[in-house]
């Protein structure tokens, strides 16, 4: 007896279940990550202003260094998901191991650069003489944990590709708790000061990496996948990551230009900008969770040689991104009066932030579509297009943003430029997904 084809409503329900099951745990893991820095700040802040300032500089350097290598998670998710869709779990795990070996190599290279140059890197931030020694100490110790941080990125990509976002959530929660306990014990119990905070974070990061490696190694042994480093596989992982690295660097350049322009407008404007940017980053976590689900789901459909399933999943995720963006926009609009007093009592900062927050609220539906389509194309392994699209976006954004001090508009205009940037991204991504050229089926792209 032939089974009746699934109705459109049933297909949507299936996609909804998949998206929710992957996106909700992914959101929890994403939110847990910045809590590491918040916990360190809360603990070190009681040591003194100079120590907290040093932590701020060192953390900014570390976050920048690690965010550059986020492609380890993105590229690995897409590659592993394709092989899962093709029904070849041993090859999927083998692909994941190549990403993990690449993470270890990159981590070792970063350590080799950061350890001898730490004082110079700290000086680039214009750090005061009192804060610089603390920043250098924290940076040098924390740099030892970078290989673990990169392994966590790659292993997270492996599990996402295997359609598992719950394990990364549990590991992130465990790491956050361990980090807090270790920091308190080493900073105050062992009286190590800011060095204790750095060592606590390093130990927590290696603990997280160890848990991930146990999970991946067990999977490799269960499916007979090799754990040995493979030069060709590592090289292929690196090549897949290069376009995503270009994309990430272009995005970082956009954020740096926006902050630099805001800083040139005055203290009140840059303070307001930092508040808004922190909110924008939090909203991005919610939207990025859907994008992560997109990476895993799209990669699996394409690996299973199901282009129609990939198209349907893409359409449904765009609807999700648009709906979540609308909800977030409404929440930002309604919470503006209550949100700003949490960060400042300065009326000048509030006056600068309020109209800019309206722009941020109105832009959230656009952001929702952008994040989803970005995730879809990452899941399809369409990295080169993403790189060129982001370079084009940077080329459009930079001159507009740099003209703001001349044309006026203050901080509100900075966020109008940011919305223009997201609109350009949406158009470039929409053109690509509409063309269907991203749909390349098979275990590899």
Short mmCIF file of C-alpha atoms in Angstrom, two decimals:
data_model
loop_
_atom_site.label_atom_id
_atom_site.label_comp_id
_atom_site.label_asym_id
_atom_site.label_seq_id
_atom_site.Cartn_x
_atom_site.Cartn_y
_atom_site.Cartn_z
CA UNK A 1 0.00 0.00 0.00
CA UNK A 2 1.44 3.35 -1.08
CA UNK A 3 1.81 5.89 1.70
CA UNK A 4 0.02 9.19 1.07
CA UNK A 5 2.37 12.18 0.69
CA UNK A 6 2.64 14.45 3.68
CA UNK A 7 0.38 17.50 3.64
CA UNK A 8 1.96 20.97 3.64
CA UNK A 9 0.72 21.46 7.21
CA UNK A 10 2.37 18.22 8.33
CA UNK A 11 5.62 19.21 6.62
CA UNK A 12 5.59 22.57 8.41
CA UNK A 13 4.98 20.85 11.75
CA UNK A 14 7.92 18.52 11.08
CA UNK A 15 10.20 21.46 10.29
CA UNK A 16 8.95 23.33 13.36
CA UNK A 17 9.80 20.39 15.61
CA UNK A 18 13.28 20.12 14.11
CA UNK A 19 13.94 23.85 14.38
CA UNK A 20 12.77 24.08 17.99
CA UNK A 21 14.62 20.93 19.10
CA UNK A 22 17.89 22.31 17.73
CA UNK A 23 17.48 26.07 18.23
CA UNK A 24 16.35 26.18 21.87
CA UNK A 25 19.37 24.29 23.30
CA UNK A 26 21.65 26.19 20.91
CA UNK A 27 20.33 29.48 22.30
CA UNK A 28 21.07 28.32 25.85
CA UNK A 29 24.64 27.40 24.93
CA UNK A 30 25.18 30.73 23.13
CA UNK A 31 23.96 32.74 26.11
CA UNK A 32 26.14 30.72 28.50
CA UNK A 33 29.32 31.74 26.65
CA UNK A 34 29.31 35.48 27.53
CA UNK A 35 28.47 34.55 31.12
CA UNK A 36 32.10 33.40 31.47
CA UNK A 37 33.29 36.98 30.98
CA UNK A 38 30.54 38.37 33.21
CA UNK A 39 31.48 35.99 36.03
CA UNK A 40 35.16 36.88 35.72
CA UNK A 41 34.28 40.59 35.74
CA UNK A 42 32.11 40.27 38.84
CA UNK A 43 34.84 38.42 40.75
CA UNK A 44 37.83 40.48 39.58
CA UNK A 45 35.91 43.75 40.00
CA UNK A 46 36.17 43.39 43.78
CA UNK A 47 39.97 43.31 43.55
CA UNK A 48 40.16 46.90 42.31
CA UNK A 49 39.59 49.20 39.36
CA UNK A 50 43.02 48.58 37.81
CA UNK A 51 42.48 44.80 37.88
CA UNK A 52 39.03 45.14 36.30
CA UNK A 53 40.39 47.45 33.61
CA UNK A 54 43.16 44.94 32.88
CA UNK A 55 40.61 42.15 32.62
CA UNK A 56 38.55 44.23 30.20
CA UNK A 57 41.48 44.77 27.84
CA UNK A 58 42.67 41.14 28.00
CA UNK A 59 39.12 39.79 27.53
CA UNK A 60 38.59 41.98 24.46
CA UNK A 61 41.79 40.60 22.91
CA UNK A 62 40.87 37.00 23.73
CA UNK A 63 37.30 37.30 22.47
CA UNK A 64 38.58 38.81 19.22
CA UNK A 65 41.15 36.05 18.79
CA UNK A 66 38.61 33.29 19.36
CA UNK A 67 35.78 34.88 17.33
CA UNK A 68 38.07 34.97 14.30
CA UNK A 69 38.13 31.17 14.40
CA UNK A 70 34.37 30.67 14.78
CA UNK A 71 34.51 29.05 11.33
CA UNK A 72 35.72 25.93 13.15
CA UNK A 73 32.15 25.49 14.40
CA UNK A 74 30.33 26.69 11.28
CA UNK A 75 32.29 24.80 8.63
CA UNK A 76 32.39 21.61 10.73
CA UNK A 77 28.62 21.70 11.33
CA UNK A 78 27.89 21.89 7.60
CA UNK A 79 30.40 19.21 6.58
CA UNK A 80 29.34 16.74 9.29
CA UNK A 81 25.62 17.31 8.65
CA UNK A 82 26.08 16.48 4.95
CA UNK A 83 27.61 13.14 5.79
CA UNK A 84 24.90 12.45 8.35
CA UNK A 85 22.31 13.10 5.63
CA UNK A 86 24.20 10.73 3.32
CA UNK A 87 23.99 8.04 6.02
CA UNK A 88 27.76 7.81 6.49
CA UNK A 89 28.31 8.36 10.22
CA UNK A 90 31.93 7.13 10.25
CA UNK A 91 32.83 9.72 7.60
CA UNK A 92 30.85 12.37 9.50
CA UNK A 93 32.84 11.77 12.68
CA UNK A 94 36.08 11.54 10.70
CA UNK A 95 35.29 14.95 9.22
CA UNK A 96 34.69 16.26 12.73
CA UNK A 97 38.05 14.91 13.92
CA UNK A 98 39.77 16.79 11.09
CA UNK A 99 38.19 20.00 12.41
CA UNK A 100 39.34 19.22 15.96
CA UNK A 101 42.92 18.54 14.83
CA UNK A 102 42.86 21.84 12.92
CA UNK A 103 41.66 23.58 16.10
CA UNK A 104 44.61 22.18 18.06
CA UNK A 105 47.09 23.35 15.41
CA UNK A 106 45.58 26.85 15.27
CA UNK A 107 45.51 27.04 19.07
CA UNK A 108 49.20 26.19 19.28
CA UNK A 109 49.97 28.88 16.68
CA UNK A 110 47.99 31.50 18.60
CA UNK A 111 49.85 30.67 21.83
CA UNK A 112 53.17 31.04 20.01
CA UNK A 113 52.14 34.53 18.90
CA UNK A 114 50.39 35.81 22.04
CA UNK A 115 52.83 34.78 24.78
CA UNK A 116 55.84 36.84 23.59
CA UNK A 117 53.76 39.76 22.28
CA UNK A 118 51.26 40.11 25.16
CA UNK A 119 52.70 43.43 26.49
CA UNK A 120 52.65 44.92 22.98
CA UNK A 121 49.07 43.77 22.35
CA UNK A 122 47.96 45.32 25.63
CA UNK A 123 49.75 48.57 24.75
CA UNK A 124 47.83 48.80 21.45
CA UNK A 125 44.68 49.42 23.50
CA UNK A 126 46.26 52.44 25.17
CA UNK A 127 46.04 50.67 28.52
CA UNK A 128 47.09 52.73 31.53
CA UNK A 129 50.34 51.98 33.35
CA UNK A 130 48.42 50.71 36.38
CA UNK A 131 46.15 48.34 34.43
CA UNK A 132 48.71 47.07 31.87
CA UNK A 133 50.50 44.58 34.17
CA UNK A 134 47.19 42.98 35.14
CA UNK A 135 46.07 42.81 31.51
CA UNK A 136 49.37 41.21 30.48
CA UNK A 137 49.20 38.63 33.29
CA UNK A 138 45.62 37.67 32.47
CA UNK A 139 46.28 37.53 28.72
CA UNK A 140 49.37 35.34 29.00
CA UNK A 141 47.73 32.80 31.30
CA UNK A 142 44.40 32.76 29.45
CA UNK A 143 46.19 32.30 26.12
CA UNK A 144 47.16 28.83 27.33
CA UNK A 145 43.47 27.94 27.20
CA UNK A 146 42.98 29.01 23.58
CA UNK A 147 43.58 25.50 22.15
CA UNK A 148 40.84 24.22 24.47
CA UNK A 149 38.53 27.06 23.39
CA UNK A 150 39.08 26.23 19.73
CA UNK A 151 38.56 22.51 20.35
CA UNK A 152 35.26 23.41 22.01
CA UNK A 153 34.27 25.36 18.88
CA UNK A 154 35.16 22.50 16.53
CA UNK A 155 33.59 19.81 18.72
CA UNK A 156 30.44 21.89 19.09
CA UNK A 157 30.29 21.93 15.29
CA UNK A 158 30.63 18.14 15.23
CA UNK A 159 27.70 17.65 17.60
CA UNK A 160 25.54 20.23 15.83
CA UNK A 161 26.23 18.44 12.57
CA UNK A 162 25.11 15.22 14.26
CA UNK A 163 21.86 17.10 15.08
CA UNK A 164 22.76 17.31 18.79
CA UNK A 165 22.58 20.76 20.39
CA UNK A 166 21.64 19.51 23.85
CA UNK A 167 25.11 18.20 24.75
CA UNK A 168 26.76 21.60 24.01
CA UNK A 169 24.15 23.22 26.27
CA UNK A 170 24.95 20.85 29.15
CA UNK A 171 28.69 21.32 28.67
CA UNK A 172 28.30 25.12 28.57
CA UNK A 173 26.29 25.12 31.80
CA UNK A 174 28.81 22.83 33.49
CA UNK A 175 31.69 24.97 32.29
CA UNK A 176 30.05 28.16 33.56
CA UNK A 177 29.47 26.67 37.03
CA UNK A 178 33.02 25.25 37.20
CA UNK A 179 34.48 28.57 36.02
CA UNK A 180 32.67 30.48 38.77
CA UNK A 181 33.70 28.09 41.54
CA UNK A 182 37.32 27.93 40.37
CA UNK A 183 37.55 31.70 40.09
CA UNK A 184 36.26 32.28 43.60
CA UNK A 185 38.55 29.59 45.01
CA UNK A 186 41.70 30.71 43.22
CA UNK A 187 41.18 34.49 43.40
CA UNK A 188 40.15 34.66 47.05
CA UNK A 189 40.79 31.23 48.59
CA UNK A 190 44.29 30.83 47.13
CA UNK A 191 44.84 34.63 47.05
CA UNK A 192 46.12 34.54 43.47
CA UNK A 193 44.33 37.71 42.41
CA UNK A 194 43.70 38.24 38.70
CA UNK A 195 46.06 35.35 37.86
CA UNK A 196 43.68 33.07 39.79
CA UNK A 197 40.78 34.21 37.63
CA UNK A 198 42.77 33.44 34.48
CA UNK A 199 43.81 29.99 35.72
CA UNK A 200 40.23 29.20 36.77
CA UNK A 201 38.98 30.00 33.27
CA UNK A 202 41.76 27.98 31.62
CA UNK A 203 40.99 24.93 33.77
CA UNK A 204 37.25 25.22 33.04
CA UNK A 205 37.95 25.48 29.30
CA UNK A 206 40.15 22.39 29.28
CA UNK A 207 37.48 20.58 31.28
CA UNK A 208 34.88 21.45 28.65
CA UNK A 209 37.23 20.38 25.84
CA UNK A 210 37.87 17.06 27.64
CA UNK A 211 34.15 16.34 27.90
CA UNK A 212 33.66 17.05 24.21
CA UNK A 213 36.60 14.85 23.26
CA UNK A 214 35.21 11.96 25.34
CA UNK A 215 31.86 12.27 23.54
CA UNK A 216 33.45 12.46 20.07
CA UNK A 217 35.96 9.66 20.75
CA UNK A 218 33.18 7.37 21.97
CA UNK A 219 31.25 8.09 18.79
CA UNK A 220 34.34 7.42 16.68
CA UNK A 221 34.97 4.07 18.34
CA UNK A 222 31.32 3.08 18.09
CA UNK A 223 31.27 3.73 14.35
CA UNK A 224 34.84 2.65 13.57
CA UNK A 225 36.08 6.10 12.59
CA UNK A 226 39.80 6.86 12.74
CA UNK A 227 41.06 9.31 15.35
CA UNK A 228 44.46 9.88 13.76
CA UNK A 229 45.29 13.24 12.18
CA UNK A 230 44.84 13.20 8.41
CA UNK A 231 46.78 15.88 6.53
CA UNK A 232 44.40 15.93 3.57
CA UNK A 233 41.34 16.16 5.81
CA UNK A 234 42.84 18.92 7.96
CA UNK A 235 43.82 20.83 4.83
CA UNK A 236 40.27 20.47 3.46
CA UNK A 237 38.82 21.76 6.74
CA UNK A 238 41.12 24.76 6.60
CA UNK A 239 40.20 25.49 2.98
CA UNK A 240 36.50 25.34 3.82
CA UNK A 241 37.09 27.72 6.70
CA UNK A 242 38.98 30.43 4.79
CA UNK A 243 35.89 32.03 3.16
CA UNK A 244 34.09 32.03 6.51
CA UNK A 245 37.17 33.64 8.07
CA UNK A 246 36.97 36.42 5.46
CA UNK A 247 33.26 36.81 6.23
CA UNK A 248 33.92 37.05 9.97
CA UNK A 249 36.78 39.55 9.59
CA UNK A 250 34.61 41.75 7.36
CA UNK A 251 31.83 41.70 9.96
CA UNK A 252 34.30 42.53 12.74
CA UNK A 253 35.55 45.45 10.64
CA UNK A 254 31.99 46.76 10.33
CA UNK A 255 31.47 46.62 14.10
CA UNK A 256 34.82 48.31 14.74
CA UNK A 257 34.02 51.14 12.28
CA UNK A 258 30.63 51.69 13.94
CA UNK A 259 32.25 51.89 17.38
CA UNK A 260 34.99 54.22 16.14
CA UNK A 261 32.44 56.57 14.57
CA UNK A 262 30.35 56.55 17.77
CA UNK A 263 33.48 57.31 19.83
CA UNK A 264 34.17 60.34 17.67
CA UNK A 265 30.70 61.73 18.43
CA UNK A 266 31.43 62.16 22.14
CA UNK A 267 31.39 60.33 25.46
CA UNK A 268 27.61 60.20 25.78
CA UNK A 269 27.21 58.77 22.29
CA UNK A 270 29.85 56.08 22.65
CA UNK A 271 28.46 55.10 26.06
CA UNK A 272 24.99 54.81 24.55
CA UNK A 273 26.43 52.88 21.62
CA UNK A 274 28.01 50.31 23.93
CA UNK A 275 24.69 49.80 25.73
CA UNK A 276 22.84 49.34 22.44
CA UNK A 277 25.55 47.09 21.04
CA UNK A 278 25.27 44.81 24.09
CA UNK A 279 21.50 44.56 23.52
CA UNK A 280 22.01 43.98 19.79
CA UNK A 281 24.43 41.15 20.60
CA UNK A 282 21.91 39.56 22.97
CA UNK A 283 19.19 39.72 20.31
CA UNK A 284 21.67 38.20 17.86
CA UNK A 285 21.99 35.12 20.11
CA UNK A 286 18.27 34.39 19.74
CA UNK A 287 18.43 34.75 15.96
CA UNK A 288 21.74 32.90 15.69
CA UNK A 289 20.15 29.90 17.42
CA UNK A 290 17.77 29.56 14.45
CA UNK A 291 20.73 29.97 12.10
CA UNK A 292 22.55 27.13 13.86
CA UNK A 293 19.49 24.93 13.41
CA UNK A 294 19.56 25.95 9.75
CA UNK A 295 23.18 24.90 9.33
CA UNK A 296 22.48 21.42 10.70
CA UNK A 297 19.14 20.85 8.97
CA UNK A 298 20.12 22.16 5.52
CA UNK A 299 23.39 20.23 5.53
CA UNK A 300 21.52 17.03 6.37
CA UNK A 301 18.93 17.49 3.61
CA UNK A 302 21.56 18.23 0.99
CA UNK A 303 23.64 15.25 2.11
CA UNK A 304 20.54 13.08 1.77
CA UNK A 305 20.11 14.28 -1.85
CA UNK A 306 16.81 15.98 -0.96
CA UNK A 307 16.86 19.44 -2.59
CA UNK A 308 13.11 19.92 -2.17
CA UNK A 309 13.38 19.19 1.55
CA UNK A 310 16.17 21.77 1.77
CA UNK A 311 14.03 24.38 -0.02
CA UNK A 312 11.04 23.73 2.23
CA UNK A 313 13.20 23.88 5.35
CA UNK A 314 14.74 27.15 4.13
CA UNK A 315 11.30 28.71 3.56
CA UNK A 316 10.06 27.64 6.99
CA UNK A 317 13.18 28.93 8.75
CA UNK A 318 12.83 32.30 7.01
CA UNK A 319 9.29 32.47 8.38
CA UNK A 320 10.69 31.66 11.84
CA UNK A 321 13.39 34.30 11.53
CA UNK A 322 10.89 36.94 10.43
CA UNK A 323 8.45 36.07 13.23
CA UNK A 324 11.13 36.02 15.96
CA UNK A 325 12.55 39.29 14.59
CA UNK A 326 9.11 40.93 14.80
CA UNK A 327 8.64 39.72 18.38
CA UNK A 328 12.09 40.95 19.41
CA UNK A 329 11.45 44.31 17.76
CA UNK A 330 8.22 44.78 19.68
CA UNK A 331 9.93 43.80 22.95
CA UNK A 332 12.73 46.32 22.36
CA UNK A 333 10.24 49.06 21.55
CA UNK A 334 8.14 48.40 24.66
CA UNK A 335 11.07 47.90 27.06
CA UNK A 336 13.09 50.99 26.08
CA UNK A 337 12.08 53.12 29.10
CA UNK A 338 12.88 50.32 31.56
CA UNK A 339 15.98 49.00 29.77
CA UNK A 340 18.20 52.08 29.78
CA UNK A 341 18.09 52.83 33.56
CA UNK A 342 19.63 49.39 34.12
CA UNK A 343 22.83 50.70 32.52
CA UNK A 344 22.95 54.43 33.14
CA UNK A 345 21.39 57.34 35.01
CA UNK A 346 23.03 59.90 32.73
CA UNK A 347 20.28 61.79 30.88
CA UNK A 348 22.61 62.62 27.98
CA UNK A 349 23.32 58.92 27.41
CA UNK A 350 19.60 58.12 27.57
CA UNK A 351 18.77 60.90 25.11
CA UNK A 352 21.33 59.55 22.65
CA UNK A 353 20.18 55.95 23.05
CA UNK A 354 16.38 56.28 22.92
CA UNK A 355 15.97 57.20 19.21
CA UNK A 356 18.72 54.76 18.21
CA UNK A 357 16.85 51.97 20.02
CA UNK A 358 13.82 52.66 17.84
CA UNK A 359 15.98 52.01 14.78
CA UNK A 360 17.26 48.78 16.36
CA UNK A 361 13.70 47.66 17.10
CA UNK A 362 12.54 48.35 13.54
CA UNK A 363 15.52 46.48 12.09
CA UNK A 364 14.93 43.19 13.95
CA UNK A 365 12.73 41.55 11.26
CA UNK A 366 15.51 42.26 8.75
CA UNK A 367 18.06 40.79 11.17
CA UNK A 368 15.89 37.70 11.58
CA UNK A 369 15.88 37.00 7.84
CA UNK A 370 19.63 37.73 7.55
CA UNK A 371 20.64 35.34 10.33
CA UNK A 372 18.50 32.52 8.95
CA UNK A 373 19.69 32.88 5.35
CA UNK A 374 23.28 33.14 6.58
CA UNK A 375 22.78 29.84 8.41
CA UNK A 376 21.16 28.23 5.38
CA UNK A 377 24.08 29.12 3.09
CA UNK A 378 26.60 28.01 5.73
CA UNK A 379 24.78 24.70 6.00
CA UNK A 380 25.01 24.39 2.23
CA UNK A 381 28.77 25.01 2.38
CA UNK A 382 28.40 28.16 0.28
CA UNK A 383 31.27 29.93 2.06
CA UNK A 384 32.84 31.70 -0.97
CA UNK A 385 29.58 33.50 -1.74
CA UNK A 386 29.19 34.52 1.91
CA UNK A 387 32.70 35.95 1.88
CA UNK A 388 32.15 38.05 -1.25
CA UNK A 389 28.72 39.18 -0.04
CA UNK A 390 30.19 40.41 3.24
CA UNK A 391 33.04 42.21 1.49
CA UNK A 392 30.42 44.00 -0.66
CA UNK A 393 28.46 44.86 2.48
CA UNK A 394 31.57 46.32 4.10
CA UNK A 395 32.25 48.36 0.96
CA UNK A 396 28.74 49.86 1.13
CA UNK A 397 28.71 50.41 4.90
CA UNK A 398 32.16 51.95 5.44
CA UNK A 399 31.78 55.18 3.39
CA UNK A 400 28.26 55.79 4.73
CA UNK A 401 29.38 55.34 8.34
CA UNK A 402 32.50 57.47 7.92
CA UNK A 403 30.40 60.34 6.52
CA UNK A 404 28.17 60.51 9.62
CA UNK A 405 30.33 63.12 11.45
CA UNK A 406 29.93 65.31 8.36
CA UNK A 407 26.27 64.76 7.49
CA UNK A 408 25.10 64.67 11.12
CA UNK A 409 22.42 62.58 12.76
CA UNK A 410 24.51 61.44 15.71
CA UNK A 411 24.23 57.95 17.14
CA UNK A 412 20.83 57.40 15.53
CA UNK A 413 22.47 57.73 12.13
CA UNK A 414 25.13 55.20 13.16
CA UNK A 415 22.38 52.66 13.74
CA UNK A 416 20.62 53.68 10.53
CA UNK A 417 23.91 52.78 8.82
CA UNK A 418 23.95 49.46 10.72
CA UNK A 419 20.41 48.80 9.46
CA UNK A 420 21.56 49.64 5.93
CA UNK A 421 24.34 47.10 6.42
CA UNK A 422 21.85 44.41 7.45
CA UNK A 423 19.57 45.32 4.53
CA UNK A 424 22.42 44.90 2.05
CA UNK A 425 23.22 41.54 3.64
CA UNK A 426 19.56 40.51 3.35
CA UNK A 427 19.45 41.43 -0.33
CA UNK A 428 22.65 39.57 -1.21
CA UNK A 429 21.57 36.48 0.74
CA UNK A 430 18.04 36.57 -0.66
CA UNK A 431 19.34 36.77 -4.23
CA UNK A 432 21.51 33.72 -3.63
CA UNK A 433 18.85 31.57 -2.00
CA UNK A 434 16.26 32.58 -4.62
CA UNK A 435 18.61 31.56 -7.43
CA UNK A 436 18.89 27.99 -6.12
CA UNK A 437 22.62 27.93 -6.92
CA UNK A 438 23.39 27.12 -3.28
CA UNK A 439 21.67 23.74 -3.64
CA UNK A 440 24.46 21.22 -4.24
CA UNK A 441 23.55 17.74 -3.03
CA UNK A 442 25.80 14.89 -1.94
CA UNK A 443 28.06 13.94 0.96
CA UNK A 444 30.51 16.68 -0.06
CA UNK A 445 29.97 19.98 -1.85
#
